[in-house]
Amino acid sequence: MLRQLHGLPGLLAALMLAVLAITGAILALAPVMDRAAAVIPADGEVSVAELAGRVVNHYPGTEQIVRGASGEVIVYYYRDGQPGADLVNPMTGDRVAPYEPSPFFIWVKDLHRSFLLDDAGRMLAGTIAAVMVLLCISGILLLVRRSGGWKALLKPFTGSGGKRIHAELARFAVLGLLLSALTGSYMSAQRFGLLPEPVETGPAFPAEVSGGQPVPVATLSALMSVELGDLRELVFPYPDDPQDVYSLTTREGTGFVDQATGELLKYQPRSEGSALKQWVVSLHTGEGLWWLGLILGAAALTVPVLAVTGICIWWQRRRSPGLRPNNADVAQADTIILVGSEGNTTWGFARELHATLNKAGFQVHCSEMNALADQYPQASTLLVLTSTYGDGDAPASAQRFMARLEGFEGEKTLKYAVLGFGDRQFPNFCQFALYVDAALDKKGLARLHPIERINRCNASQFSEWGERLSEHMGVPFMLTYDPLPPATVTLELVERADYGLAVQAPTSILRFKVAGARQGWWSRFLSRKGAFPLFEAGDLLGVMPPNGEAARFYSLASSASDGILEICVRKQTDGLCSGYLYGLKPGDCINGFIRHNPEFRPAVGSHPIILIGAGAGIGPLAGFIRRNTARNPMYLYWGGRNAQSDFLYQPELGSYLNDHRLTGLNTAFSQSDEHAYVQDKLRQDQVAVRRMVDAGAQILVCGGRDMAVGVRQAIEDILKPLSTDVESLRAEGRYLEDVY
Ligand SMILES: Cc1cc2nc3c(=O)[nH]c(=O)nc-3n(C[C@H](O)[C@H](O)[C@H](O)COP(=O)(O)O)c2cc1C
């Protein structure tokens, strides 16, 4: 909000602000030049009477003497019937120079006051001054936020480029700009009647004047008691009119002086309103305060630079979609997301992460990697999402990251996780993310979670990473983001098989007819919008829940060549989408799309495949077995609750065993006499499992998170004698998990 309040008016008014500022800076020179040209006597050295006496000696036709705000003395006179004005030396009354206001300054003043547009322009200038007040106040608050508090306002700023220049200049200039803007707004408001303007009528002409013989002006007692420094103007009486008087205006007020007696007649002190107005004018123009004028002028000169850098910042922010309006401040954030991106797709994932963590109650700051701050005082978690380009090079928004990391003084308590985005087709898959992970480790930061790499923006890999991150951060949340909104097709339920009701694990195998699916080469050839893509068991079916929430993903238990689309769904308590699917009757239709998941597939070849799952996790495993027409050795370990109630795929598995698509089946039922879980069966079978792994077996695990943790532990124990472990198998692509 604060940022919009600062940015939007700034953008709109940038050009006009620059005009006002530059002309203001030029005008600020006028008092300095006036002062430089003037002869200024010391305080108390010259009285108005002495000055007037000296001037009259040189200018017998003097009409008026004016003392400018910068101390210069101007005499207006008539000579040979012609009016004239000279700058004079108050010590002698001599002419210093003819008084000719510079046409250039007059033009600049008009431009400054009204954009050369009279009243309409004056109103516009007044509005711009008010916008400037708003910009200054919001800018000060942004500076405070950026520095991490009022006390830190004078500390060096972090950041680089335009942002840093903008912040540093603003810190230098903001008070001067605020003063100019406030006084300018005040003057405009008075001029247009928004604030009361003091009316200075002056005293009425004196009813009684001595009318005596005029005496020399230098001897008039009322003028002798006024110091030159207090004089504003002295207007002389008409020559040869004894009834006329001198009109004297000083800093304090206005009065009349009898030209024969020297007496002060009818003095009227200046009103408070008028004095205030004069002060405001001086504070705005620097008149009489030449040093303030210089400061204000210097501050005004920063405005064009602030406008240009402000526009650059705004443009950069628009181009970096990850910088969200609800982005927490560096100084306050407990979680930092840094994004390395060239084509902006990684920003989409970062946005989802940012929004999800925000919802989960974290104070999240998200920025590009190039904007790595020197420190994050409140942060405990640093999440880096980066793509890779070229030969393992940094993407555009991360090119300065490594250099900035050298100066990074982050807390050693800051824990980090790196998520790489790349493409396995490149030889250096997510190489830059690997470099970043190693560099952060070298810097002494602790890993919150080991680096993971996402191939071709795979949405389900991202969701799975989110699950593991959620575990590490100790707060439940789900990441669902699909960079390309999928084209859905309508699927009609043709058959369902229900299990598990008796053991409170209602689970259904749902089989859909794929409307619009085109199989084989013809499908590929046509491959037009709306055609259903080919799919394999282990791929994911994305289902849009009826209330329009984000898609939920279900592992496919069939391949396109099976002629049916099959999923296995366990109805979750309060599960929005699982409840929706579980409630379908044959003939009902849903909208779905395919998300390929090539990461979760049995390897081709003759090495044994060990399939491990529990509950509905059997779906893709059953699909793999169905497709095992080559009769490669395939073993299934599966856990349910009770053989009589939720033995999913029991008839199919029997027939797969019979035709040797399945080599061995080992089941565990937790609500039977044996009270066993699938990991218990693995341990019982550990010699066989170890032998298979030693022979190059691949393990695929599918099911709930708790089951996966138990299985991992069991396999870890089983592998101990082999001097290998789950992580090594995982790195070789021999331990795959599809966990939810
Ligand atoms: C020219 C080019 C070079 C790439 N080089 C690599 C690479 O070396 N390693 C890699 O894993 N991915 C590479 N990629 C894939 C991108 O990292 C991947 O598409 C990523 O999702 C892009 O994210 P971004 O749009 O946020 O930059 C490359 C992509 C392009 C277009």
PDB file of N, CA, C and O in Angstrom, residues 472-505:
ATOM      1  N   HIS A 472      10.022 -29.854   6.999  1.00  0.00           N
ATOM      2  CA  HIS A 472      11.197 -29.216   7.615  1.00  0.00           C
ATOM      3  C   HIS A 472      10.828 -27.931   8.337  1.00  0.00           C
ATOM      4  O   HIS A 472      11.426 -27.600   9.356  1.00  0.00           O
ATOM      5  N   MET A 473       9.869 -27.207   7.785  1.00  0.00           N
ATOM      6  CA  MET A 473       9.499 -25.924   8.401  1.00  0.00           C
ATOM      7  C   MET A 473       8.514 -26.128   9.548  1.00  0.00           C
ATOM      8  O   MET A 473       8.183 -25.181  10.268  1.00  0.00           O
ATOM      9  N   GLY A 474       8.034 -27.357   9.688  1.00  0.00           N
ATOM     10  CA  GLY A 474       7.166 -27.691  10.820  1.00  0.00           C
ATOM     11  C   GLY A 474       5.772 -27.092  10.726  1.00  0.00           C
ATOM     12  O   GLY A 474       5.097 -26.949  11.743  1.00  0.00           O
ATOM     13  N   VAL A 475       5.355 -26.718   9.547  1.00  0.00           N
ATOM     14  CA  VAL A 475       4.026 -26.122   9.367  1.00  0.00           C
ATOM     15  C   VAL A 475       3.383 -26.792   8.146  1.00  0.00           C
ATOM     16  O   VAL A 475       4.036 -26.906   7.104  1.00  0.00           O
ATOM     17  N   PRO A 476       2.130 -27.255   8.282  1.00  0.00           N
ATOM     18  CA  PRO A 476       1.534 -27.924   7.124  1.00  0.00           C
ATOM     19  C   PRO A 476       1.121 -26.934   6.040  1.00  0.00           C
ATOM     20  O   PRO A 476       0.475 -25.941   6.325  1.00  0.00           O
ATOM     21  N   PHE A 477       1.547 -27.195   4.827  1.00  0.00           N
ATOM     22  CA  PHE A 477       1.058 -26.430   3.684  1.00  0.00           C
ATOM     23  C   PHE A 477       1.253 -27.258   2.416  1.00  0.00           C
ATOM     24  O   PHE A 477       1.980 -28.262   2.427  1.00  0.00           O
ATOM     25  N   MET A 478       0.570 -26.866   1.377  1.00  0.00           N
ATOM     26  CA  MET A 478       0.627 -27.601   0.110  1.00  0.00           C
ATOM     27  C   MET A 478       0.943 -26.639  -1.017  1.00  0.00           C
ATOM     28  O   MET A 478       0.370 -25.555  -1.081  1.00  0.00           O
ATOM     29  N   LEU A 479       1.857 -27.033  -1.882  1.00  0.00           N
ATOM     30  CA  LEU A 479       2.167 -26.180  -3.027  1.00  0.00           C
ATOM     31  C   LEU A 479       1.542 -26.778  -4.280  1.00  0.00           C
ATOM     32  O   LEU A 479       1.833 -27.924  -4.626  1.00  0.00           O
ATOM     33  N   THR A 480       0.675 -26.033  -4.898  1.00  0.00           N
ATOM     34  CA  THR A 480       0.127 -26.508  -6.172  1.00  0.00           C
ATOM     35  C   THR A 480       0.286 -25.380  -7.182  1.00  0.00           C
ATOM     36  O   THR A 480      -0.335 -24.333  -7.054  1.00  0.00           O
ATOM     37  N   TYR A 481       1.149 -25.638  -8.123  1.00  0.00           N
ATOM     38  CA  TYR A 481       1.341 -24.622  -9.159  1.00  0.00           C
ATOM     39  C   TYR A 481       1.630 -25.310 -10.479  1.00  0.00           C
ATOM     40  O   TYR A 481       2.474 -26.198 -10.559  1.00  0.00           O
ATOM     41  N   ASP A 482       0.930 -24.896 -11.465  1.00  0.00           N
ATOM     42  CA  ASP A 482       1.154 -25.439 -12.795  1.00  0.00           C
ATOM     43  C   ASP A 482       1.421 -24.261 -13.724  1.00  0.00           C
ATOM     44  O   ASP A 482       0.562 -23.415 -13.916  1.00  0.00           O
ATOM     45  N   PRO A 483       2.647 -24.190 -14.259  1.00  0.00           N
ATOM     46  CA  PRO A 483       2.979 -23.004 -15.045  1.00  0.00           C
ATOM     47  C   PRO A 483       2.107 -22.845 -16.288  1.00  0.00           C
ATOM     48  O   PRO A 483       1.877 -21.743 -16.735  1.00  0.00           O
ATOM     49  N   LEU A 484       1.653 -23.934 -16.829  1.00  0.00           N
ATOM     50  CA  LEU A 484       0.814 -23.820 -18.017  1.00  0.00           C
ATOM     51  C   LEU A 484      -0.583 -24.280 -17.652  1.00  0.00           C
ATOM     52  O   LEU A 484      -0.774 -25.447 -17.328  1.00  0.00           O
ATOM     53  N   PRO A 485      -1.558 -23.417 -17.664  1.00  0.00           N
ATOM     54  CA  PRO A 485      -2.896 -23.869 -17.318  1.00  0.00           C
ATOM     55  C   PRO A 485      -3.322 -24.968 -18.301  1.00  0.00           C
ATOM     56  O   PRO A 485      -3.254 -24.771 -19.504  1.00  0.00           O
ATOM     57  N   PRO A 486      -3.680 -26.133 -17.782  1.00  0.00           N
ATOM     58  CA  PRO A 486      -3.925 -27.267 -18.663  1.00  0.00           C
ATOM     59  C   PRO A 486      -5.273 -27.160 -19.368  1.00  0.00           C
ATOM     60  O   PRO A 486      -6.216 -26.578 -18.844  1.00  0.00           O
ATOM     61  N   ALA A 487      -5.323 -27.736 -20.546  1.00  0.00           N
ATOM     62  CA  ALA A 487      -6.611 -27.848 -21.238  1.00  0.00           C
ATOM     63  C   ALA A 487      -7.247 -29.138 -20.729  1.00  0.00           C
ATOM     64  O   ALA A 487      -6.644 -30.206 -20.804  1.00  0.00           O
ATOM     65  N   THR A 488      -8.404 -29.017 -20.160  1.00  0.00           N
ATOM     66  CA  THR A 488      -9.038 -30.213 -19.580  1.00  0.00           C
ATOM     67  C   THR A 488      -9.973 -30.858 -20.601  1.00  0.00           C
ATOM     68  O   THR A 488     -10.420 -30.211 -21.550  1.00  0.00           O
ATOM     69  N   VAL A 489     -10.237 -32.131 -20.378  1.00  0.00           N
ATOM     70  CA  VAL A 489     -11.245 -32.832 -21.202  1.00  0.00           C
ATOM     71  C   VAL A 489     -12.237 -33.491 -20.241  1.00  0.00           C
ATOM     72  O   VAL A 489     -11.967 -33.661 -19.045  1.00  0.00           O
ATOM     73  N   THR A 490     -13.355 -33.863 -20.807  1.00  0.00           N
ATOM     74  CA  THR A 490     -14.399 -34.481 -19.985  1.00  0.00           C
ATOM     75  C   THR A 490     -14.195 -35.991 -19.952  1.00  0.00           C
ATOM     76  O   THR A 490     -13.960 -36.625 -20.981  1.00  0.00           O
ATOM     77  N   LEU A 491     -14.246 -36.525 -18.740  1.00  0.00           N
ATOM     78  CA  LEU A 491     -14.091 -37.972 -18.537  1.00  0.00           C
ATOM     79  C   LEU A 491     -15.383 -38.507 -17.938  1.00  0.00           C
ATOM     80  O   LEU A 491     -15.906 -37.930 -16.985  1.00  0.00           O
ATOM     81  N   GLU A 492     -15.831 -39.640 -18.472  1.00  0.00           N
ATOM     82  CA  GLU A 492     -17.083 -40.214 -17.962  1.00  0.00           C
ATOM     83  C   GLU A 492     -16.767 -41.485 -17.179  1.00  0.00           C
ATOM     84  O   GLU A 492     -16.052 -42.364 -17.662  1.00  0.00           O
ATOM     85  N   LEU A 493     -17.315 -41.544 -15.956  1.00  0.00           N
ATOM     86  CA  LEU A 493     -17.076 -42.732 -15.132  1.00  0.00           C
ATOM     87  C   LEU A 493     -17.871 -43.903 -15.720  1.00  0.00           C
ATOM     88  O   LEU A 493     -19.080 -43.810 -15.910  1.00  0.00           O
ATOM     89  N   VAL A 494     -17.148 -44.998 -15.988  1.00  0.00           N
ATOM     90  CA  VAL A 494     -17.857 -46.155 -16.570  1.00  0.00           C
ATOM     91  C   VAL A 494     -17.948 -47.311 -15.574  1.00  0.00           C
ATOM     92  O   VAL A 494     -18.832 -48.161 -15.684  1.00  0.00           O
ATOM     93  N   GLU A 495     -17.051 -47.336 -14.588  1.00  0.00           N
ATOM     94  CA  GLU A 495     -17.059 -48.485 -13.672  1.00  0.00           C
ATOM     95  C   GLU A 495     -16.367 -48.094 -12.371  1.00  0.00           C
ATOM     96  O   GLU A 495     -15.438 -47.293 -12.379  1.00  0.00           O
ATOM     97  N   ARG A 496     -16.829 -48.653 -11.284  1.00  0.00           N
ATOM     98  CA  ARG A 496     -16.120 -48.432 -10.027  1.00  0.00           C
ATOM     99  C   ARG A 496     -16.134 -49.700  -9.201  1.00  0.00           C
ATOM    100  O   ARG A 496     -17.082 -50.482  -9.248  1.00  0.00           O
ATOM    101  N   ALA A 497     -15.034 -49.908  -8.438  1.00  0.00           N
ATOM    102  CA  ALA A 497     -14.977 -51.050  -7.519  1.00  0.00           C
ATOM    103  C   ALA A 497     -14.665 -50.478  -6.149  1.00  0.00           C
ATOM    104  O   ALA A 497     -13.704 -49.711  -5.999  1.00  0.00           O
ATOM    105  N   ASP A 498     -15.499 -50.782  -5.166  1.00  0.00           N
ATOM    106  CA  ASP A 498     -15.360 -50.151  -3.843  1.00  0.00           C
ATOM    107  C   ASP A 498     -14.783 -51.121  -2.822  1.00  0.00           C
ATOM    108  O   ASP A 498     -15.136 -52.294  -2.785  1.00  0.00           O
ATOM    109  N   TYR A 499     -13.944 -50.577  -1.964  1.00  0.00           N
ATOM    110  CA  TYR A 499     -13.267 -51.371  -0.933  1.00  0.00           C
ATOM    111  C   TYR A 499     -13.253 -50.557   0.373  1.00  0.00           C
ATOM    112  O   TYR A 499     -13.466 -49.352   0.386  1.00  0.00           O
ATOM    113  N   GLY A 500     -12.926 -51.282   1.441  1.00  0.00           N
ATOM    114  CA  GLY A 500     -12.494 -50.662   2.693  1.00  0.00           C
ATOM    115  C   GLY A 500     -13.519 -50.000   3.575  1.00  0.00           C
ATOM    116  O   GLY A 500     -13.151 -49.451   4.625  1.00  0.00           O
ATOM    117  N   LEU A 501     -14.784 -50.027   3.196  1.00  0.00           N
ATOM    118  CA  LEU A 501     -15.784 -49.355   4.045  1.00  0.00           C
ATOM    119  C   LEU A 501     -15.804 -49.921   5.452  1.00  0.00           C
ATOM    120  O   LEU A 501     -15.872 -49.177   6.439  1.00  0.00           O
ATOM    121  N   ALA A 502     -15.686 -51.248   5.574  1.00  0.00           N
ATOM    122  CA  ALA A 502     -15.794 -51.906   6.877  1.00  0.00           C
ATOM    123  C   ALA A 502     -14.620 -51.562   7.792  1.00  0.00           C
ATOM    124  O   ALA A 502     -14.717 -51.738   9.012  1.00  0.00           O
ATOM    125  N   VAL A 503     -13.517 -51.135   7.186  1.00  0.00           N
ATOM    126  CA  VAL A 503     -12.340 -50.816   8.032  1.00  0.00           C
ATOM    127  C   VAL A 503     -12.037 -49.304   7.996  1.00  0.00           C
ATOM    128  O   VAL A 503     -10.905 -48.873   8.197  1.00  0.00           O
ATOM    129  N   GLN A 504     -13.057 -48.518   7.771  1.00  0.00           N
ATOM    130  CA  GLN A 504     -12.962 -47.042   7.737  1.00  0.00           C
ATOM    131  C   GLN A 504     -11.867 -46.555   6.791  1.00  0.00           C
ATOM    132  O   GLN A 504     -11.147 -45.588   7.067  1.00  0.00           O
ATOM    133  N   ALA A 505     -11.704 -47.272   5.706  1.00  0.00           N
ATOM    134  CA  ALA A 505     -10.757 -46.806   4.683  1.00  0.00           C
ATOM    135  C   ALA A 505     -11.454 -46.870   3.330  1.00  0.00           C
ATOM    136  O   ALA A 505     -11.042 -47.622   2.442  1.00  0.00           O
TER     137      ALA A 505
END
